[in-house]
Structures are given as C-alpha cells and as structure tokens.
Coordinates of C-alpha atoms in Angstrom, one line a residue:
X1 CA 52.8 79.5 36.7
X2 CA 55.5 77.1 37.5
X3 CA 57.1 77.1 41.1
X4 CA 61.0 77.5 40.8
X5 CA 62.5 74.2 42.1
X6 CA 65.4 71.4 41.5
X7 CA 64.3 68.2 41.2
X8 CA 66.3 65.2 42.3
X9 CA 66.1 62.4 39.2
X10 CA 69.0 60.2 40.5
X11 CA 72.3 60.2 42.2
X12 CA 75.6 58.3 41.1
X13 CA 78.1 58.9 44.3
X14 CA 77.6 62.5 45.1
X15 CA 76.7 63.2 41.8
X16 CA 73.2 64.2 41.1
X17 CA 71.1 64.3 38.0
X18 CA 67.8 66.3 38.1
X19 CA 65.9 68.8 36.6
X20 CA 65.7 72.7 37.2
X21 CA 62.1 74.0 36.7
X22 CA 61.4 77.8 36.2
X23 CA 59.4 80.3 34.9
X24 CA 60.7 80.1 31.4
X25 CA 60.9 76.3 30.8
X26 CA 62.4 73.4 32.1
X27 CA 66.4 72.3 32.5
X28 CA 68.3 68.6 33.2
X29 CA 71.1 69.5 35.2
X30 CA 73.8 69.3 35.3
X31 CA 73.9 71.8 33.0
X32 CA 76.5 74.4 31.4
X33 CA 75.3 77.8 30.9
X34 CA 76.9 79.4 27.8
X35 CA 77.7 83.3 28.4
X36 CA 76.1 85.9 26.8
X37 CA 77.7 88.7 29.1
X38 CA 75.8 91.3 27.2
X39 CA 72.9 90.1 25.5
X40 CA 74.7 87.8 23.4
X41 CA 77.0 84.6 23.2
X42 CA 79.8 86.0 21.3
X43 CA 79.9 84.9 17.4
X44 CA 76.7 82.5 17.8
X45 CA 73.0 83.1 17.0
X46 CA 70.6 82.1 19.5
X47 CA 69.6 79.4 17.0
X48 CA 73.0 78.4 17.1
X49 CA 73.5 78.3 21.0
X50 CA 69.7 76.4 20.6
X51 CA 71.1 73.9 18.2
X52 CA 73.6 72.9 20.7
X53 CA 71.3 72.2 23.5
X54 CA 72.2 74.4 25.6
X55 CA 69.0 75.0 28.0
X56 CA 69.9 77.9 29.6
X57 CA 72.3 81.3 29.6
X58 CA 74.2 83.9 31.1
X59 CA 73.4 88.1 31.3
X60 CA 75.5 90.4 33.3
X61 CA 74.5 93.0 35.0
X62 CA 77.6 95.5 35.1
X63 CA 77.6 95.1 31.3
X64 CA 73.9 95.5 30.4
X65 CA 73.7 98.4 33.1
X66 CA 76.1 100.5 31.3
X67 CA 75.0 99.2 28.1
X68 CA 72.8 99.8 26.9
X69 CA 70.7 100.3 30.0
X70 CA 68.2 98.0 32.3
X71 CA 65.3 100.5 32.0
X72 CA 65.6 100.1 27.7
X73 CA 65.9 96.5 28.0
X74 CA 62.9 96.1 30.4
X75 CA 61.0 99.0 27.9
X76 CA 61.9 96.4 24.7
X77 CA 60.3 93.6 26.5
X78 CA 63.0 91.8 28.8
X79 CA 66.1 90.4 28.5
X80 CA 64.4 87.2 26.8
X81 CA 62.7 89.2 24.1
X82 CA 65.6 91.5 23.6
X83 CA 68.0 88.8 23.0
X84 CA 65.9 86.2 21.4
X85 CA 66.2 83.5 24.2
X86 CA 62.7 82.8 25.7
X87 CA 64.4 79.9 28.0
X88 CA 65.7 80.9 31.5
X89 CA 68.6 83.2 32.0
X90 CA 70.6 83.8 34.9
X91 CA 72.3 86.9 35.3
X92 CA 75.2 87.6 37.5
X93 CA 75.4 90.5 40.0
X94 CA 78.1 92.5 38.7
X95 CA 79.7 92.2 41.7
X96 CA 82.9 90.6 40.4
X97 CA 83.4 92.8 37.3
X98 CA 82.9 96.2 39.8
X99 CA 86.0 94.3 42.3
X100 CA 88.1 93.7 39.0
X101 CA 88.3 97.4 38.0
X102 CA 90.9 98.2 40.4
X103 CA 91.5 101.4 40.5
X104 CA 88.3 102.6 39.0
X105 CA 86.4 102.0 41.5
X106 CA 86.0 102.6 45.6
X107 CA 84.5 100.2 48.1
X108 CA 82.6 100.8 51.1
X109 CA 80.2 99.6 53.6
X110 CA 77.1 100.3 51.3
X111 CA 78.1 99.3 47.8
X112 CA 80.4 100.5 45.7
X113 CA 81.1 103.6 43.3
X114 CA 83.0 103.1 40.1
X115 CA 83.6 104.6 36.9
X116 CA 82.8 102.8 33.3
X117 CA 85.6 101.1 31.9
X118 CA 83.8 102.0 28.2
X119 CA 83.3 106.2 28.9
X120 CA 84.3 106.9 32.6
X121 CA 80.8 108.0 33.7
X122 CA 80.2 107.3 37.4
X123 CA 77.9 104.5 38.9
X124 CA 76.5 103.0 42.1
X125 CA 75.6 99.5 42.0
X126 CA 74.6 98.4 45.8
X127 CA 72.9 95.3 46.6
X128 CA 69.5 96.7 46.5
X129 CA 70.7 98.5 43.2
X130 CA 72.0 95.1 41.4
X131 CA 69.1 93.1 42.8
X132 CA 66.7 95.8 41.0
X133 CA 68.3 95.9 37.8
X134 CA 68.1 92.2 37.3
X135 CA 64.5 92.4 38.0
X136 CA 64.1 95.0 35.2
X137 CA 66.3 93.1 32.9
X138 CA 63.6 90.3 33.9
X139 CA 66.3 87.7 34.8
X140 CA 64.9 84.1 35.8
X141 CA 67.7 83.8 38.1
X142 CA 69.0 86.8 39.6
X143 CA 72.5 86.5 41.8
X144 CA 73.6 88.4 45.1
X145 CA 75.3 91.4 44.6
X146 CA 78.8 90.4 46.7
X147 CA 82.4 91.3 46.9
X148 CA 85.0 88.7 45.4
X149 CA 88.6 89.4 47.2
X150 CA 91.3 88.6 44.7
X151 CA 93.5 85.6 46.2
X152 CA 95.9 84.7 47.3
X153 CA 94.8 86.7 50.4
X154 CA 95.5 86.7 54.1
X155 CA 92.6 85.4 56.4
X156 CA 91.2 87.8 57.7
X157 CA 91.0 89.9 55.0
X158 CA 89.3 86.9 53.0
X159 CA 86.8 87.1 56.7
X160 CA 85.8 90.3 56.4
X161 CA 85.1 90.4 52.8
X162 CA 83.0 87.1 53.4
X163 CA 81.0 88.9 56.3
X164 CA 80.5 92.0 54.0
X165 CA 79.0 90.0 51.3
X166 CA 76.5 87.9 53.6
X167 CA 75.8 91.1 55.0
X168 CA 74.7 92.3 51.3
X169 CA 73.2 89.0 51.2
X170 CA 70.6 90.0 53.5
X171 CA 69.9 92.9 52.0
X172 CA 69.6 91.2 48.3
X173 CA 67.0 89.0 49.9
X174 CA 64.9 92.1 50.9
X175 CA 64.9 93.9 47.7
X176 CA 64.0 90.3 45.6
X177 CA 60.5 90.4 44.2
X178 CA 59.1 87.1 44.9
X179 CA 57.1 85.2 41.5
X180 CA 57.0 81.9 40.6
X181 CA 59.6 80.2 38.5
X182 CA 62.1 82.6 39.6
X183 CA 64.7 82.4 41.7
X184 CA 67.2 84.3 43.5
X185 CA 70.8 82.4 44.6
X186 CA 73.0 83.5 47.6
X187 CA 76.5 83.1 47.1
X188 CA 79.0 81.4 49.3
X189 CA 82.4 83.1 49.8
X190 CA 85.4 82.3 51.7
X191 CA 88.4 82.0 50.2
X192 CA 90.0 78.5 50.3
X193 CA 89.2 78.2 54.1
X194 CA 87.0 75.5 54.8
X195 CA 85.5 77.3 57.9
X196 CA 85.2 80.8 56.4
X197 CA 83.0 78.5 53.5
X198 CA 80.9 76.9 56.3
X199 CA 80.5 80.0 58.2
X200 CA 79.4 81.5 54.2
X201 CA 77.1 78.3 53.8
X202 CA 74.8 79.2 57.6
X203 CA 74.9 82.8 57.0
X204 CA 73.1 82.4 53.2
X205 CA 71.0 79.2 54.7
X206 CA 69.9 81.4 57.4
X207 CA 68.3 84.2 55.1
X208 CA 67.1 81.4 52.9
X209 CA 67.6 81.3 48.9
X210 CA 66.2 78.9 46.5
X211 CA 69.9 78.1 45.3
X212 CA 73.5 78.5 46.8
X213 CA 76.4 79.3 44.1
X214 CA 79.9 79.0 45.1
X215 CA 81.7 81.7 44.3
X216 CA 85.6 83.1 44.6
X217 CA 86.8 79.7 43.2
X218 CA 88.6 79.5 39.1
X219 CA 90.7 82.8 40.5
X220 CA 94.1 81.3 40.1
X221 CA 94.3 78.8 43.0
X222 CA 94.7 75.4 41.2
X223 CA 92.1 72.6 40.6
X224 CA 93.4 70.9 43.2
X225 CA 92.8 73.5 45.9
X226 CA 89.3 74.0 44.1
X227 CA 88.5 70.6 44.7
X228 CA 89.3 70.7 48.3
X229 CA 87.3 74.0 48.6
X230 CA 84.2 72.5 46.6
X231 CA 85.0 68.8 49.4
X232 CA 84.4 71.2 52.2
X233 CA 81.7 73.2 51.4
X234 CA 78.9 71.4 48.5
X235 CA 77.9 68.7 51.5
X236 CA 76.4 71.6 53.2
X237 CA 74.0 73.2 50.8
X238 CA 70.4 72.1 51.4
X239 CA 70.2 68.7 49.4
X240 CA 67.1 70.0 47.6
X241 CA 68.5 73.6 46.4
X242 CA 70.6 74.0 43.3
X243 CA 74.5 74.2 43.5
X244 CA 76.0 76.4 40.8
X245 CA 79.8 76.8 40.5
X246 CA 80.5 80.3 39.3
X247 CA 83.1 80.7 36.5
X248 CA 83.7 77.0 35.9
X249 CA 85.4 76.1 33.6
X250 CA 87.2 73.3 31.8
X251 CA 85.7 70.1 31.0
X252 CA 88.0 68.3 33.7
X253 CA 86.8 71.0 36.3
X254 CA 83.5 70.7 35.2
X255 CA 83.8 66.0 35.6
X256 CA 85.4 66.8 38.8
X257 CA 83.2 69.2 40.1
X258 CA 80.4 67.3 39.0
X259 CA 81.7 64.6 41.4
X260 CA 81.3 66.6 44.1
X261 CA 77.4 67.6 43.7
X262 CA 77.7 70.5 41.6
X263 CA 74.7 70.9 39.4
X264 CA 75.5 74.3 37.3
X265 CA 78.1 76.0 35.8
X266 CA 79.5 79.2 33.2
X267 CA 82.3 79.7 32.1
X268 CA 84.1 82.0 28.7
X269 CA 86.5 79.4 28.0
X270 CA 84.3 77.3 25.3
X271 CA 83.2 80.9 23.5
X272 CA 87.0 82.7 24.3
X273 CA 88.5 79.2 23.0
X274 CA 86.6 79.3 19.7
X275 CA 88.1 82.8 19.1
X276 CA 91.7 81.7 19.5
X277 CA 91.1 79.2 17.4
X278 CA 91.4 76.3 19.9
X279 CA 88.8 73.8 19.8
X280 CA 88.1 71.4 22.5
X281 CA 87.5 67.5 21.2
X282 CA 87.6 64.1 23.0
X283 CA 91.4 63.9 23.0
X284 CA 91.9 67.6 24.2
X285 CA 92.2 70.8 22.5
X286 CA 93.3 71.6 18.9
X287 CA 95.1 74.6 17.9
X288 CA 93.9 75.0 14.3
X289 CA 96.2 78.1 13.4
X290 CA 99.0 75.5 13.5
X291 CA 100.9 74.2 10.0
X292 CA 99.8 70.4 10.3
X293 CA 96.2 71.1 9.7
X294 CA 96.7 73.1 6.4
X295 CA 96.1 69.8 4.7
X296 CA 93.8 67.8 7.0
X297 CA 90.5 67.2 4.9
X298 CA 89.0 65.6 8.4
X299 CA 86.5 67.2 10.3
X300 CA 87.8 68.9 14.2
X301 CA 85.8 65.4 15.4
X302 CA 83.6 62.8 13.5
X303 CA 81.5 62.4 16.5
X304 CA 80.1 66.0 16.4
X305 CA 76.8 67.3 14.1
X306 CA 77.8 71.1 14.3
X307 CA 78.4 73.5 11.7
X308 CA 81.6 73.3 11.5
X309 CA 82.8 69.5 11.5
X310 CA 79.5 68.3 9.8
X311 CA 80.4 70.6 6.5
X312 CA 83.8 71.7 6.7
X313 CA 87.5 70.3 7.3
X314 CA 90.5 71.2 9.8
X315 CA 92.2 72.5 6.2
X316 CA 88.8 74.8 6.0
X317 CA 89.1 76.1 9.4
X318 CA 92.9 76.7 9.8
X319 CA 92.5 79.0 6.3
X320 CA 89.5 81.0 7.9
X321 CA 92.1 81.7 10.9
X322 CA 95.3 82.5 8.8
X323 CA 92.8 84.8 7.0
X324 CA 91.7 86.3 9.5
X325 CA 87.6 85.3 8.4
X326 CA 85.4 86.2 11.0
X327 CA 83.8 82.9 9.8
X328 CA 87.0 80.9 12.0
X329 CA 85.6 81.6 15.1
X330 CA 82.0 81.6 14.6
X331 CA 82.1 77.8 13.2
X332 CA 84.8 77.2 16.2
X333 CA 82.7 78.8 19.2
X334 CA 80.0 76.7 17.6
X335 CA 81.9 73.3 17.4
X336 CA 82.8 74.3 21.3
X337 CA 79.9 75.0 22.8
X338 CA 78.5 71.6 21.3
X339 CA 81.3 69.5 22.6
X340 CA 80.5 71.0 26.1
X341 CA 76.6 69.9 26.0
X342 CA 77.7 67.1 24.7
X343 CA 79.9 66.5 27.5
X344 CA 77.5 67.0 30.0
X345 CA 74.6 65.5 28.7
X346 CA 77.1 62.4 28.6
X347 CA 78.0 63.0 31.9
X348 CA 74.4 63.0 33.1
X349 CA 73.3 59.9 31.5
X350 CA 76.2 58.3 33.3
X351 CA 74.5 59.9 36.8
X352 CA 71.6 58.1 35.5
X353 CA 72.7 55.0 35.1
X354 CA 75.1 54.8 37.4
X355 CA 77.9 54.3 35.6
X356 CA 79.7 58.0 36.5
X357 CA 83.1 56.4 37.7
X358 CA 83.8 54.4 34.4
X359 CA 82.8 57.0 32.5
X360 CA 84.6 59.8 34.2
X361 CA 88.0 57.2 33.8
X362 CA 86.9 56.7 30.2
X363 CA 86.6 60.9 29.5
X364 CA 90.1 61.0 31.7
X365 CA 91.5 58.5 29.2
X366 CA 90.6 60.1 26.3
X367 CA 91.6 63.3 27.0
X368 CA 95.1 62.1 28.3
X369 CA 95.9 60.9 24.5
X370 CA 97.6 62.6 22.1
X371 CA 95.7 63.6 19.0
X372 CA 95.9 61.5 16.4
X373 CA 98.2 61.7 13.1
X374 CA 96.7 61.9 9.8
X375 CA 96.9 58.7 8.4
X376 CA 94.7 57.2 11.3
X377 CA 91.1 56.9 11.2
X378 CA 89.5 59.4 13.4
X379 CA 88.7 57.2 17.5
X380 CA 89.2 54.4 16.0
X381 CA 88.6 52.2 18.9
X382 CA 86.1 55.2 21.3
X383 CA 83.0 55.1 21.2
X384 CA 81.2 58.4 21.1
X385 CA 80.1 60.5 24.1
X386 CA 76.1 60.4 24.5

C-alpha cells in the first residue's frame, strides 16, 4: 500500500506545488477541501463535487459521532463507502464544534463533557476518544483532538489553552493506529502570538506527525493579523510535512495564504455562499437575489463548464432564488465549488511555472473590478483562469 507523504513538485517564492499521496489516491496541492461536515457536501452529489475536481473532502467528527454514529458508519463499510467518496478524506477532531457550544458543555484537564446541540444526550469526546472515532469512521487523515480559545483573548489564557492542547497532542499520537497512506496531523495553536505559535510548532515537532495544520486562525481577527500569524509560524513546519490552514476561507485568504507555504485548506464559505445565493466569479461575488439579474440571459461566468452557467442564465438562477427552488442553491454551490478548483489549480500552475506573483496581481486585479453591466461582453479583455 502507498506510504502517506507530500511530495515537493516545485516552489515559486514560498509557495509550493506538490503532490499529497495516501492511502486512497493521489492529491496536487495546493488543494481545497470542500466540506462534507456530515457525510455530505451540502446540495451536491459526490458526482458533482467529482466533476469539480475537487480531490479530496472533509468529515467531522462531533457531527458523525452524534449522528448517526461511528460504530454504524464503520459497520456500513467506512466513511468512503458510506458517502460515496473512495478518495481521501480528512476528518476534523471535533474539538472546535465541542469549544463552540458554550454553555453546553464543561472543560477539564481530560477532555470535555457536553451535551448534543440536536437532543441534549450527554457525551465525552477526549483525545483518545476523537482519535478512535476517526479511526472507525476510517478517515485518511485524522486531526488532534485540541481546544480552540475564542479570541480576542488575554495571553495567558491563549498559553494555557495552547499547552493543554499539545498536551492532548501527545496523547492523540498514542492512540493513532499506524497504516500506510494515512496520516495523522498535529495542530498548532497560539493565538496571534508569534512565540506561543513557535512554542505550538516544537511541542507537535517533538511528538512527530506526518502534517502540521494551523489552527485558531479565520476566528474574527482580520486577514491582516492572519497573515502575520501564518509569517511567523509556516517557516517552521518541517519543509517536507504538509501545511493545512484550518477553516480557510476566501479566495484572497486562500492567494495569500498560499504565499506563505500553505498547501491545504476547508472552508463553508463556497457551499454556505451557494445557499445565499452569492456566487463567487473572477470579478468577485454576485448576489443573484438582486433585481438587475431578472433579465440577464448571460451565464454567472462564460469561463466556467458547471451546471449552472454551462445550461442556465443569471435570469434562470435569480427566479430559482425568488422562488424559493431548492434547485438555486444546488446549481450555485455547484458553480462555487468549481470556481474554487479552478482557482487553485490556476494558482498551482502558476507555482509551476513560476509565474505566482503576476498571477496573484492579475487574480487581485480582477477581483478589484466591478462586475460588468449588461450591454458588455462578458471579460472582454481577461483571459481565463487555468
């Protein structure tokens, strides 16, 4: 079977293109993971999330724990089988869903006890607890079960949560079962302070994981501020691991983080966008509830083969959202999800090349514009994104 590794295919600043090789198939990074939180990317098929490119997905394992259970999944085959994606999936911990149910749940040294947010019932996840359920749910990547500290936050607070979740770390690592192709990835906490990241970065190094994800980051503290965070800490993951960016995000924090070594990244926006009926295109997002695309026979962007601008028209799509046609945001999570593998398979065949700084200023450009007005020809004068 194949060992789990990142392979290094070429570097354009600190940019890096390669290739993530697992146990279920093989992915060019960098690469966006679409979500499917429980067993499924909302409104899509997996054909559909297949026809965009997308190479691998997201589980969670709060969600699938409570619903409808690891031990069924693992009984109906895996996660894979169960959901109809034989490619790698990456499953998160749980561990920031458990820290956002306030109230519902209690924190200690150990793990943490909470209550459902579906039916109340009590549960225990610890970090032997998340580590095993991912294992039954046969994830390809499981994640550290850690706590996420909601910021802004003093520093020592932001300390002590760090220490907690390397100290969970540790025990993650113990409870892993080792097989080739998969992988387990520490996570790196810290807050926006650059030593508390570094401090993360030799804890997790120390233990040893075959990736490092930066987590706590996309929680309200400005791209800016990420960017600074993600300057400090990506130059001091291993070179040869895998850097994932958890919860990440738009496609301009997705360039930029790019910039900075990052080689994976989730995020709901493209999926949660599609059900608002915002689409994302080279000149920024659309909002096709609005008036002035009632009559607009054009598609959301000629330079997209989806479903939804290869057969239908802005007019099409803005009456499936004033009608409230559960076909609006399937076509739209579907047009979204292929503009962001189209973004970053542009994005990596500018690594490739060696072109990443014109291209990033040409995506920049592009997405600075207004959209155009309905007499013009659709980018008249832009070429298409690879």
């Amino acid at each position: 079977m194949t060992a789990f590794r990142w392979r290094a295919q070429a570097r354009s600043g600190q940019a890096r293109a390669g290739y993530l090789e697992t146990a279920h198939g093989t992915v060019p990074t960098p690469t966006f993971m679409p979500v499917g939180t429980v067993g499924t990317v909302k409104a899509m098929t997996m054909d559909a999330v297949r026809s965009t490119g997308a190479g691998i997905v997201l589980g969670n394992t709060y969600h699938l724990m409570l619903r409808p259970g690891a031990e069924r999944v693992r009984a109906l085959g895996g996660l894979h089988r169960f959901m109809d994606w034989p490619g790698p999936i990456l499953t998160d911990s749980g561990g920031f869903q458990v820290m956002s149910l306030g109230p519902l749940r209690k924190l200690d040294a150990d793990g943490v006890t909470f209550r459902s947010h579906i039916d109340g019932s009590k549960h225990r996840l610890t970090p032997e607890r998340s580590t095993d359920i991912q294992h039954a749910l046969d994830a390809t990547i499981s994640m550290c079960f850690d706590e996420c500290p909601a910021l802004p936050a003093p520093p020592e607070t932001i300390a002590q949560s760090m220490r907690m979740s390397m100290r969970w770390a540790e025990r993650c690592r113990t409870a892993f079962v080792a097989r080739p192709g998969y992988a387990q990835y520490g996570i790196i906490q810290g807050g926006t302070e650059p030593e508390l990241r570094a401090e993360s970065v030799r804890a997790l190094t120390d233990i040893g994981f075959e990736g490092y994800a930066i987590g706590g980051l996309a929680v309200g503290e400005g791209q800016e501020l990420m960017f600074s965070t993600l300057d400090a800490t990506v130059g001091l993951i291993p070179q040869d691991a895998p850097r994932y960016l958890m919860g990440v995000g738009t496609p301009d924090d997705l360039l930029g983080a790019v910039e900075r070594g990052v080689d994976m990244f989730d995020c709901v926006m493209p999926t949660r966008a599609g059900r608002t009926a915002r689409a994302y295109t080279e000149r920024g997002t659309l909002n096709l509830r609005n008036a002035r695309h009632a009559a607009d026979s054009r598609p959301i962007s000629a330079h997209c083969d989806c479903l939804a601008c290869s057969r239908h028209s802005r007019a099409y799509l803005h009456h499936l959202f004033r009608a409230n046609e559960i076909l609006g945001p399937m076509l739209l999570t579907w047009h979204n999800l292929a503009y962001y593998q189209r973004l970053m398979r542009g994005i990596r065949a500018a690594i490739v090349e060696d072109t990443l700084p014109e291209h990033a200023a040409h995506l920049r450009a592009q997405w600075a514009m207004e959209d155009w007005s309905p007499d013009e020809m659709p980018f008249p004068d832009i070429p298409p994104v690879p």
